[in-house]
mmCIF file of C-alpha atoms in Angstrom:
data_model
loop_
_atom_site.group_PDB
_atom_site.id
_atom_site.type_symbol
_atom_site.label_atom_id
_atom_site.label_comp_id
_atom_site.label_asym_id
_atom_site.label_seq_id
_atom_site.Cartn_x
_atom_site.Cartn_y
_atom_site.Cartn_z
ATOM 1 C CA GLN L 275 -134.423 101.474 -47.121
ATOM 2 C CA VAL L 276 -134.688 99.257 -50.138
ATOM 3 C CA GLN L 277 -135.560 96.140 -48.865
ATOM 4 C CA LEU L 278 -135.864 92.880 -51.193
ATOM 5 C CA VAL L 279 -137.634 89.613 -49.318
ATOM 6 C CA GLU L 280 -137.210 86.047 -51.135
ATOM 7 C CA SER L 281 -139.525 83.434 -50.303
ATOM 8 C CA GLY L 282 -141.017 79.655 -51.409
ATOM 9 C CA GLY L 283 -137.931 78.142 -52.189
ATOM 10 C CA GLY L 284 -137.196 74.347 -50.504
ATOM 11 C CA LEU L 285 -136.797 70.685 -51.731
ATOM 12 C CA VAL L 286 -138.768 69.552 -54.830
ATOM 13 C CA LYS L 287 -138.645 66.123 -56.888
ATOM 14 C CA PRO L 288 -137.860 66.369 -60.712
ATOM 15 C CA GLY L 289 -140.688 67.235 -62.809
ATOM 16 C CA GLY L 290 -142.318 69.327 -59.692
ATOM 17 C CA SER L 291 -143.571 73.100 -59.462
ATOM 18 C CA LEU L 292 -142.576 75.725 -57.232
ATOM 19 C CA ARG L 293 -143.434 79.475 -56.939
ATOM 20 C CA LEU L 294 -140.965 81.884 -55.581
ATOM 21 C CA SER L 295 -142.456 85.439 -54.210
ATOM 22 C CA CYS L 296 -140.307 88.960 -53.350
ATOM 23 C CA ALA L 297 -141.602 91.012 -51.402
ATOM 24 C CA ALA L 298 -140.283 94.377 -51.870
ATOM 25 C CA SER L 299 -140.468 97.610 -49.530
ATOM 26 C CA GLY L 300 -138.793 101.027 -49.250
ATOM 27 C CA PHE L 301 -139.316 102.232 -53.136
ATOM 28 C CA THR L 302 -141.745 102.824 -55.828
ATOM 29 C CA PHE L 303 -141.964 99.381 -56.597
ATOM 30 C CA SER L 304 -144.271 100.049 -59.728
ATOM 31 C CA ASP L 305 -141.645 102.109 -61.421
ATOM 32 C CA TYR L 306 -139.112 99.160 -61.841
ATOM 33 C CA TYR L 307 -138.126 96.618 -63.828
ATOM 34 C CA MET L 308 -137.171 93.652 -61.518
ATOM 35 C CA SER L 309 -135.672 90.510 -62.187
ATOM 36 C CA TRP L 310 -134.584 87.205 -61.071
ATOM 37 C CA ILE L 311 -131.300 85.825 -61.243
ATOM 38 C CA ARG L 312 -130.213 82.478 -59.549
ATOM 39 C CA GLN L 313 -126.615 81.156 -58.043
ATOM 40 C CA ALA L 314 -125.804 77.189 -58.639
ATOM 41 C CA PRO L 315 -123.987 75.826 -55.102
ATOM 42 C CA GLY L 316 -120.633 77.228 -55.834
ATOM 43 C CA LYS L 317 -121.159 78.266 -59.236
ATOM 44 C CA GLY L 318 -121.231 81.660 -60.356
ATOM 45 C CA LEU L 319 -124.140 84.036 -61.166
ATOM 46 C CA GLU L 320 -127.435 83.113 -64.321
ATOM 47 C CA TRP L 321 -129.704 85.675 -65.098
ATOM 48 C CA ILE L 322 -133.163 84.211 -65.299
ATOM 49 C CA SER L 323 -135.697 86.645 -66.533
ATOM 50 C CA TYR L 324 -136.784 90.314 -66.455
ATOM 51 C CA ILE L 325 -140.410 92.048 -66.228
ATOM 52 C CA SER L 326 -140.769 95.196 -67.067
ATOM 53 C CA SER L 327 -142.359 98.210 -64.506
ATOM 54 C CA SER L 328 -145.887 98.017 -65.781
ATOM 55 C CA ARG L 329 -145.786 94.206 -66.868
ATOM 56 C CA SER L 330 -146.101 94.691 -70.527
ATOM 57 C CA TYR L 331 -142.940 93.216 -71.777
ATOM 58 C CA THR L 332 -140.986 89.929 -69.934
ATOM 59 C CA ASN L 333 -137.625 87.984 -71.154
ATOM 60 C CA TYR L 334 -135.972 84.697 -70.646
ATOM 61 C CA ALA L 335 -133.157 82.956 -70.597
ATOM 62 C CA ASP L 336 -133.209 80.198 -73.118
ATOM 63 C CA SER L 337 -132.518 77.954 -70.496
ATOM 64 C CA VAL L 338 -135.938 78.112 -68.663
ATOM 65 C CA LYS L 339 -138.046 79.780 -71.370
ATOM 66 C CA GLY L 340 -141.071 78.108 -71.696
ATOM 67 C CA ARG L 341 -140.975 76.246 -67.927
ATOM 68 C CA PHE L 342 -140.858 79.725 -65.878
ATOM 69 C CA THR L 343 -142.856 82.370 -65.535
ATOM 70 C CA ILE L 344 -141.992 85.708 -64.182
ATOM 71 C CA SER L 345 -145.191 87.805 -62.815
ATOM 72 C CA ARG L 346 -145.934 90.788 -60.348
ATOM 73 C CA ASP L 347 -148.387 92.344 -58.823
ATOM 74 C CA ASN L 348 -147.814 96.328 -58.082
ATOM 75 C CA ALA L 349 -150.555 96.355 -55.957
ATOM 76 C CA LYS L 350 -148.857 94.246 -53.238
ATOM 77 C CA ASN L 351 -145.510 95.284 -54.195
ATOM 78 C CA SER L 352 -144.445 91.472 -55.117
ATOM 79 C CA LEU L 353 -142.592 89.994 -58.064
ATOM 80 C CA TYR L 354 -143.222 86.515 -58.448
ATOM 81 C CA LEU L 355 -141.484 83.264 -60.434
ATOM 82 C CA GLN L 356 -143.735 80.345 -61.434
ATOM 83 C CA MET L 357 -140.985 77.570 -61.866
ATOM 84 C CA ASN L 358 -142.460 74.131 -63.669
ATOM 85 C CA SER L 359 -140.814 71.048 -65.182
ATOM 86 C CA LEU L 360 -138.213 71.364 -62.241
ATOM 87 C CA ARG L 361 -134.605 69.833 -63.451
ATOM 88 C CA ALA L 362 -131.708 68.707 -61.131
ATOM 89 C CA GLU L 363 -129.516 71.532 -62.860
ATOM 90 C CA ASP L 364 -132.072 74.700 -61.705
ATOM 91 C CA THR L 365 -130.966 73.973 -58.395
ATOM 92 C CA ALA L 366 -129.443 77.147 -57.032
ATOM 93 C CA VAL L 367 -129.965 80.088 -54.959
ATOM 94 C CA TYR L 368 -132.832 82.174 -56.422
ATOM 95 C CA TYR L 369 -132.103 85.796 -55.965
ATOM 96 C CA CYS L 370 -134.723 88.648 -56.929
ATOM 97 C CA ALA L 371 -132.971 92.188 -57.734
ATOM 98 C CA ARG L 372 -134.122 95.687 -58.557
ATOM 99 C CA VAL L 373 -133.233 97.052 -62.479
ATOM 100 C CA SER L 374 -131.749 100.602 -62.359
ATOM 101 C CA PRO L 375 -134.016 102.449 -64.553
ATOM 102 C CA ARG L 376 -130.843 104.261 -65.968
ATOM 103 C CA ILE L 377 -130.792 101.265 -69.304
ATOM 104 C CA PRO L 378 -133.363 98.601 -67.792
ATOM 105 C CA VAL L 379 -132.176 96.042 -70.425
ATOM 106 C CA ALA L 380 -128.874 96.304 -69.490
ATOM 107 C CA GLY L 381 -128.843 94.532 -66.193
ATOM 108 C CA LEU L 382 -127.528 96.846 -63.857
ATOM 109 C CA PHE L 383 -128.872 95.171 -60.797
ATOM 110 C CA ASP L 384 -128.311 97.770 -58.297
ATOM 111 C CA TYR L 385 -130.395 95.904 -55.087
ATOM 112 C CA TRP L 386 -130.874 92.229 -54.366
ATOM 113 C CA GLY L 387 -132.594 90.399 -51.450
ATOM 114 C CA GLN L 388 -130.718 87.639 -50.242
ATOM 115 C CA GLY L 389 -131.719 84.654 -51.842
ATOM 116 C CA THR L 390 -133.708 81.584 -51.311
ATOM 117 C CA LEU L 391 -132.711 78.203 -52.064
ATOM 118 C CA VAL L 392 -134.090 75.798 -54.150
ATOM 119 C CA THR L 393 -133.301 72.302 -54.354
ATOM 120 C CA VAL L 394 -134.225 69.927 -56.922
ATOM 121 C CA SER L 395 -133.781 66.381 -56.117
ATOM 122 C CA SER L 396 -135.630 62.950 -55.572
ATOM 123 C CA ASN F 264 -125.656 84.112 -77.730
ATOM 124 C CA PHE F 265 -122.217 85.426 -76.645
ATOM 125 C CA MET F 266 -120.014 84.428 -73.635
ATOM 126 C CA LEU F 267 -117.854 86.754 -71.149
ATOM 127 C CA THR F 268 -114.963 84.668 -70.197
ATOM 128 C CA GLN F 269 -113.006 85.651 -66.867
ATOM 129 C CA PRO F 270 -110.070 83.615 -65.190
ATOM 130 C CA HIS F 271 -111.138 81.874 -62.699
ATOM 131 C CA SER F 272 -108.780 83.434 -59.627
ATOM 132 C CA VAL F 273 -106.433 86.091 -58.914
ATOM 133 C CA SER F 274 -104.645 86.914 -56.058
ATOM 134 C CA GLU F 275 -101.754 89.935 -54.712
ATOM 135 C CA SER F 276 -100.233 91.479 -51.951
ATOM 136 C CA PRO F 277 -102.218 94.047 -49.777
ATOM 137 C CA GLY F 278 -101.766 97.285 -51.034
ATOM 138 C CA LYS F 279 -100.932 96.220 -54.463
ATOM 139 C CA THR F 280 -102.874 96.437 -57.807
ATOM 140 C CA VAL F 281 -104.915 93.748 -59.146
ATOM 141 C CA THR F 282 -106.677 93.870 -62.466
ATOM 142 C CA ILE F 283 -109.384 91.491 -63.921
ATOM 143 C CA SER F 284 -110.105 90.496 -67.364
ATOM 144 C CA CYS F 285 -113.719 89.968 -69.013
ATOM 145 C CA THR F 286 -113.711 88.966 -72.882
ATOM 146 C CA ARG F 287 -116.615 89.180 -75.128
ATOM 147 C CA SER F 288 -117.021 86.067 -77.696
ATOM 148 C CA SER F 289 -118.791 87.592 -80.127
ATOM 149 C CA GLY F 290 -120.172 91.114 -80.802
ATOM 150 C CA SER F 291 -118.388 94.944 -79.718
ATOM 151 C CA ILE F 292 -117.959 94.564 -75.914
ATOM 152 C CA ALA F 293 -118.320 98.921 -76.894
ATOM 153 C CA SER F 294 -121.594 98.173 -77.907
ATOM 154 C CA ASN F 295 -123.075 97.492 -75.085
ATOM 155 C CA TYR F 296 -122.507 98.464 -71.332
ATOM 156 C CA VAL F 297 -120.605 96.326 -68.908
ATOM 157 C CA GLN F 298 -121.551 96.021 -65.256
ATOM 158 C CA TRP F 299 -118.776 94.775 -62.683
ATOM 159 C CA TYR F 300 -120.642 92.573 -59.388
ATOM 160 C CA GLN F 301 -118.246 92.126 -56.100
ATOM 161 C CA GLN F 302 -119.694 89.136 -53.842
ATOM 162 C CA ARG F 303 -118.393 88.351 -50.595
ATOM 163 C CA PRO F 304 -118.555 84.587 -49.095
ATOM 164 C CA GLY F 305 -122.180 84.351 -47.667
ATOM 165 C CA THR F 306 -123.852 87.453 -49.386
ATOM 166 C CA SER F 307 -125.227 89.093 -51.991
ATOM 167 C CA PRO F 308 -124.169 90.854 -54.701
ATOM 168 C CA THR F 309 -123.339 94.313 -55.198
ATOM 169 C CA THR F 310 -122.468 96.883 -58.028
ATOM 170 C CA VAL F 311 -118.548 98.117 -57.999
ATOM 171 C CA ILE F 312 -118.606 98.896 -62.044
ATOM 172 C CA PHE F 313 -121.874 99.895 -64.184
ATOM 173 C CA GLU F 314 -121.999 101.037 -67.687
ATOM 174 C CA ASP F 315 -117.946 100.629 -68.068
ATOM 175 C CA ASN F 316 -116.637 102.449 -65.805
ATOM 176 C CA GLN F 317 -118.803 104.311 -63.298
ATOM 177 C CA ARG F 318 -118.673 103.829 -59.674
ATOM 178 C CA PRO F 319 -121.965 103.366 -57.662
ATOM 179 C CA SER F 320 -121.706 106.390 -54.714
ATOM 180 C CA GLY F 321 -120.162 104.099 -51.958
ATOM 181 C CA VAL F 322 -117.335 102.687 -54.203
ATOM 182 C CA PRO F 323 -114.046 103.738 -53.397
ATOM 183 C CA ASP F 324 -112.194 105.164 -56.316
ATOM 184 C CA ARG F 325 -109.700 102.480 -55.507
ATOM 185 C CA PHE F 326 -112.462 100.306 -57.725
ATOM 186 C CA SER F 327 -112.084 101.640 -61.896
ATOM 187 C CA GLY F 328 -113.368 100.021 -64.818
ATOM 188 C CA SER F 329 -112.690 100.038 -68.357
ATOM 189 C CA ILE F 330 -113.174 98.588 -72.008
ATOM 190 C CA ASP F 331 -110.702 97.752 -74.567
ATOM 191 C CA SER F 332 -112.119 97.222 -78.455
ATOM 192 C CA SER F 333 -108.934 95.799 -79.733
ATOM 193 C CA SER F 334 -109.262 93.019 -77.169
ATOM 194 C CA ASN F 335 -113.054 92.862 -76.882
ATOM 195 C CA SER F 336 -112.621 92.709 -73.418
ATOM 196 C CA ALA F 337 -113.552 94.614 -70.184
ATOM 197 C CA SER F 338 -111.396 94.809 -67.268
ATOM 198 C CA LEU F 339 -112.120 96.003 -63.539
ATOM 199 C CA THR F 340 -108.756 97.276 -61.419
ATOM 200 C CA ILE F 341 -108.442 97.725 -57.802
ATOM 201 C CA SER F 342 -105.570 99.472 -56.674
ATOM 202 C CA GLY F 343 -104.176 99.786 -52.992
ATOM 203 C CA LEU F 344 -105.596 96.209 -52.261
ATOM 204 C CA LYS F 345 -107.466 96.066 -48.859
ATOM 205 C CA THR F 346 -107.758 92.519 -47.212
ATOM 206 C CA GLU F 347 -111.919 93.309 -47.571
ATOM 207 C CA ASP F 348 -111.427 93.225 -50.947
ATOM 208 C CA GLU F 349 -110.958 89.827 -50.961
ATOM 209 C CA ALA F 350 -114.155 88.042 -52.741
ATOM 210 C CA ASP F 351 -115.875 86.800 -55.778
ATOM 211 C CA TYR F 352 -116.095 89.422 -59.161
ATOM 212 C CA PHE F 353 -118.269 88.927 -61.934
ATOM 213 C CA CYS F 354 -118.520 90.921 -64.854
ATOM 214 C CA GLN F 355 -122.119 91.153 -66.823
ATOM 215 C CA SER F 356 -123.453 92.754 -69.914
ATOM 216 C CA TYR F 357 -126.068 92.126 -72.801
ATOM 217 C CA ASP F 358 -127.481 92.476 -76.360
ATOM 218 C CA SER F 359 -130.601 92.598 -77.756
ATOM 219 C CA SER F 360 -132.053 89.613 -76.008
ATOM 220 C CA ASN F 361 -130.228 88.453 -73.256
ATOM 221 C CA LEU F 362 -128.389 89.257 -70.043
ATOM 222 C CA VAL F 363 -125.027 87.451 -69.381
ATOM 223 C CA PHE F 364 -122.392 87.179 -66.722
ATOM 224 C CA GLY F 365 -119.132 86.157 -66.344
ATOM 225 C CA GLY F 366 -118.127 82.684 -64.726
ATOM 226 C CA GLY F 367 -116.164 84.890 -62.029
ATOM 227 C CA THR F 368 -112.914 85.573 -60.532
ATOM 228 C CA LYS F 369 -111.884 84.558 -57.261
ATOM 229 C CA LEU F 370 -109.668 87.304 -55.710
ATOM 230 C CA THR F 371 -107.434 86.552 -53.195
ATOM 231 C CA VAL F 372 -105.880 88.820 -51.187
ATOM 232 C CA LEU F 373 -102.995 87.197 -49.231
#
């Protein structure tokens, strides 16, 4: 069965950095686009970034462009999100999600992880 | 960038039908598919409708989706409401450079 397990969340000071990881299993990881989506406490969902199956294409929301970097290691079945210059408004649960191959840029996320909480506070 | 606007909350009684709207601020709602996600408290979202009106396997046919070009909006309709349908519902769509979620609608089944 498909499993996505995020890790790496925690408390970080404003201006700091954090790297999130997502371990994937139960499917051929290298065949799928992957994405990060976040949810601030008590708020809605916000798409952050996605990466193509071969790593050749990435896309970011304006709110994180230039600060966050998505990457993947297909040999390790892992997705990453490097977050720099963190701000209080980046506080959220960060979800890793698999993108359905039907139309990869359409944002059909067919499997989600359980999320990892990132708190940016002094 | 466009926005997707949803009502903050809706409520209805068990057995009734409820419709949640999702209005696109710019660009045609018909140009890019709309997905709908259900999120029960403390859990990750799951898909209930994709590509405007398609149901994933395992989602009951009480859930249906549609789009209306005249109002530039999408709708999620849930018929025969059950208490287990109580959740937050998010619409989502995209354009050439962005994926956008609506702000979410809290459905209360009372």
